[in-house]
Amino acid sequence: SEYPVKHRRGDGPRLDIDEARFEKIRRLRDQQARQLGIEPTVIATRTVMERLAANNFPEEEKNGLLLSWQQSLLDRGVAE
């Protein structure tokens, strides 16, 4: 129950992604991954980053996309 829900591509409306916000999240994720010496997708996959950066994805659902440790690594990029 602690793990984020896995979503399949194509389930729901097409996302309206804020490209600047997506890039900010991606850069922060990549920087954190380099510092930790881990694969960036362990922190957040492209799908998760797209949903976090989407203007039309419900905020209450964004809260459940990341585990607490992932969220703490990306707080600067996600909290806008």
PDB file of C-alpha atoms in Angstrom:
ATOM      1  CA  SER A   1       0.000   0.000   0.000  1.00  0.00           C
ATOM      2  CA  GLU A   2       3.021   2.333   0.366  1.00  0.00           C
ATOM      3  CA  TYR A   3       4.082   1.919  -3.244  1.00  0.00           C
ATOM      4  CA  PRO A   4       2.899   4.347  -5.920  1.00  0.00           C
ATOM      5  CA  VAL A   5       0.207   3.112  -8.269  1.00  0.00           C
ATOM      6  CA  LYS A   6       1.527   2.027 -11.659  1.00  0.00           C
ATOM      7  CA  HIS A   7      -0.347   3.716 -14.489  1.00  0.00           C
ATOM      8  CA  ARG A   8      -0.531   2.427 -18.025  1.00  0.00           C
ATOM      9  CA  ARG A   9       0.075   4.729 -20.959  1.00  0.00           C
ATOM     10  CA  GLY A  10      -3.073   5.877 -22.654  1.00  0.00           C
ATOM     11  CA  ASP A  11      -5.303   5.666 -19.570  1.00  0.00           C
ATOM     12  CA  GLY A  12      -6.990   9.045 -19.479  1.00  0.00           C
ATOM     13  CA  PRO A  13      -6.860  12.336 -21.341  1.00  0.00           C
ATOM     14  CA  ARG A  14      -3.759  13.519 -23.174  1.00  0.00           C
ATOM     15  CA  LEU A  15      -1.553  15.454 -20.784  1.00  0.00           C
ATOM     16  CA  ASP A  16      -0.961  19.169 -21.215  1.00  0.00           C
ATOM     17  CA  ILE A  17       2.691  19.138 -20.140  1.00  0.00           C
ATOM     18  CA  ASP A  18       4.436  22.329 -19.061  1.00  0.00           C
ATOM     19  CA  GLU A  19       7.726  21.675 -20.877  1.00  0.00           C
ATOM     20  CA  ALA A  20       9.724  24.169 -18.799  1.00  0.00           C
ATOM     21  CA  ARG A  21       8.553  22.559 -15.555  1.00  0.00           C
ATOM     22  CA  PHE A  22       9.236  19.075 -16.962  1.00  0.00           C
ATOM     23  CA  GLU A  23      12.811  20.075 -17.826  1.00  0.00           C
ATOM     24  CA  LYS A  24      13.319  21.595 -14.367  1.00  0.00           C
ATOM     25  CA  ILE A  25      12.166  18.336 -12.737  1.00  0.00           C
ATOM     26  CA  ARG A  26      14.280  16.234 -15.123  1.00  0.00           C
ATOM     27  CA  ARG A  27      17.441  18.266 -14.482  1.00  0.00           C
ATOM     28  CA  LEU A  28      16.950  18.064 -10.715  1.00  0.00           C
ATOM     29  CA  ARG A  29      16.259  14.308 -10.904  1.00  0.00           C
ATOM     30  CA  ASP A  30      19.386  13.737 -12.985  1.00  0.00           C
ATOM     31  CA  GLN A  31      21.513  15.863 -10.637  1.00  0.00           C
ATOM     32  CA  GLN A  32      20.253  14.007  -7.564  1.00  0.00           C
ATOM     33  CA  ALA A  33      20.832  10.634  -9.275  1.00  0.00           C
ATOM     34  CA  ARG A  34      24.428  11.582 -10.142  1.00  0.00           C
ATOM     35  CA  GLN A  35      25.104  12.598  -6.551  1.00  0.00           C
ATOM     36  CA  LEU A  36      23.669   9.331  -5.259  1.00  0.00           C
ATOM     37  CA  GLY A  37      25.258   7.200  -7.968  1.00  0.00           C
ATOM     38  CA  ILE A  38      21.949   5.664  -9.051  1.00  0.00           C
ATOM     39  CA  GLU A  39      19.945   5.379 -12.255  1.00  0.00           C
ATOM     40  CA  PRO A  40      17.716   8.480 -12.630  1.00  0.00           C
ATOM     41  CA  THR A  41      14.602   6.399 -13.328  1.00  0.00           C
ATOM     42  CA  VAL A  42      14.835   4.990  -9.791  1.00  0.00           C
ATOM     43  CA  ILE A  43      13.924   8.484  -8.605  1.00  0.00           C
ATOM     44  CA  ALA A  44      11.266   9.204 -11.237  1.00  0.00           C
ATOM     45  CA  THR A  45      10.324   7.765 -14.609  1.00  0.00           C
ATOM     46  CA  ARG A  46       9.475   9.911 -17.609  1.00  0.00           C
ATOM     47  CA  THR A  47       5.784   9.125 -17.137  1.00  0.00           C
ATOM     48  CA  VAL A  48       5.864  10.304 -13.526  1.00  0.00           C
ATOM     49  CA  MET A  49       7.727  13.491 -14.457  1.00  0.00           C
ATOM     50  CA  GLU A  50       5.223  14.189 -17.249  1.00  0.00           C
ATOM     51  CA  ARG A  51       2.332  13.818 -14.811  1.00  0.00           C
ATOM     52  CA  LEU A  52       4.019  16.064 -12.256  1.00  0.00           C
ATOM     53  CA  ALA A  53       4.550  18.712 -14.939  1.00  0.00           C
ATOM     54  CA  ALA A  54       1.073  18.399 -16.474  1.00  0.00           C
ATOM     55  CA  ASN A  55      -1.364  21.271 -16.142  1.00  0.00           C
ATOM     56  CA  ASN A  56      -4.378  18.977 -16.515  1.00  0.00           C
ATOM     57  CA  PHE A  57      -3.428  16.130 -14.140  1.00  0.00           C
ATOM     58  CA  PRO A  58      -5.292  16.326 -10.796  1.00  0.00           C
ATOM     59  CA  GLU A  59      -3.174  17.692  -7.935  1.00  0.00           C
ATOM     60  CA  GLU A  60      -4.500  15.073  -5.511  1.00  0.00           C
ATOM     61  CA  GLU A  61      -3.231  12.325  -7.834  1.00  0.00           C
ATOM     62  CA  LYS A  62       0.193  13.983  -8.153  1.00  0.00           C
ATOM     63  CA  ASN A  63       0.636  13.493  -4.403  1.00  0.00           C
ATOM     64  CA  GLY A  64       0.570   9.715  -4.792  1.00  0.00           C
ATOM     65  CA  LEU A  65       3.060   9.419  -7.647  1.00  0.00           C
ATOM     66  CA  LEU A  66       6.235   9.355  -5.567  1.00  0.00           C
ATOM     67  CA  LEU A  67       7.384   7.626  -2.409  1.00  0.00           C
ATOM     68  CA  SER A  68       8.393   9.973   0.408  1.00  0.00           C
ATOM     69  CA  TRP A  69      12.146   9.616  -0.270  1.00  0.00           C
ATOM     70  CA  GLN A  70      11.613  10.321  -3.981  1.00  0.00           C
ATOM     71  CA  GLN A  71       9.466  13.334  -3.131  1.00  0.00           C
ATOM     72  CA  SER A  72      12.122  14.703  -0.774  1.00  0.00           C
ATOM     73  CA  LEU A  73      14.731  14.500  -3.551  1.00  0.00           C
ATOM     74  CA  LEU A  74      12.503  16.358  -6.010  1.00  0.00           C
ATOM     75  CA  ASP A  75      10.796  18.843  -3.693  1.00  0.00           C
ATOM     76  CA  ARG A  76      12.555  21.857  -5.217  1.00  0.00           C
ATOM     77  CA  GLY A  77      11.480  20.880  -8.722  1.00  0.00           C
ATOM     78  CA  VAL A  78       7.960  19.753  -7.961  1.00  0.00           C
ATOM     79  CA  ALA A  79       6.888  22.387  -5.444  1.00  0.00           C
ATOM     80  CA  GLU A  80       6.146  25.420  -7.559  1.00  0.00           C
TER      81      GLU A  80
END
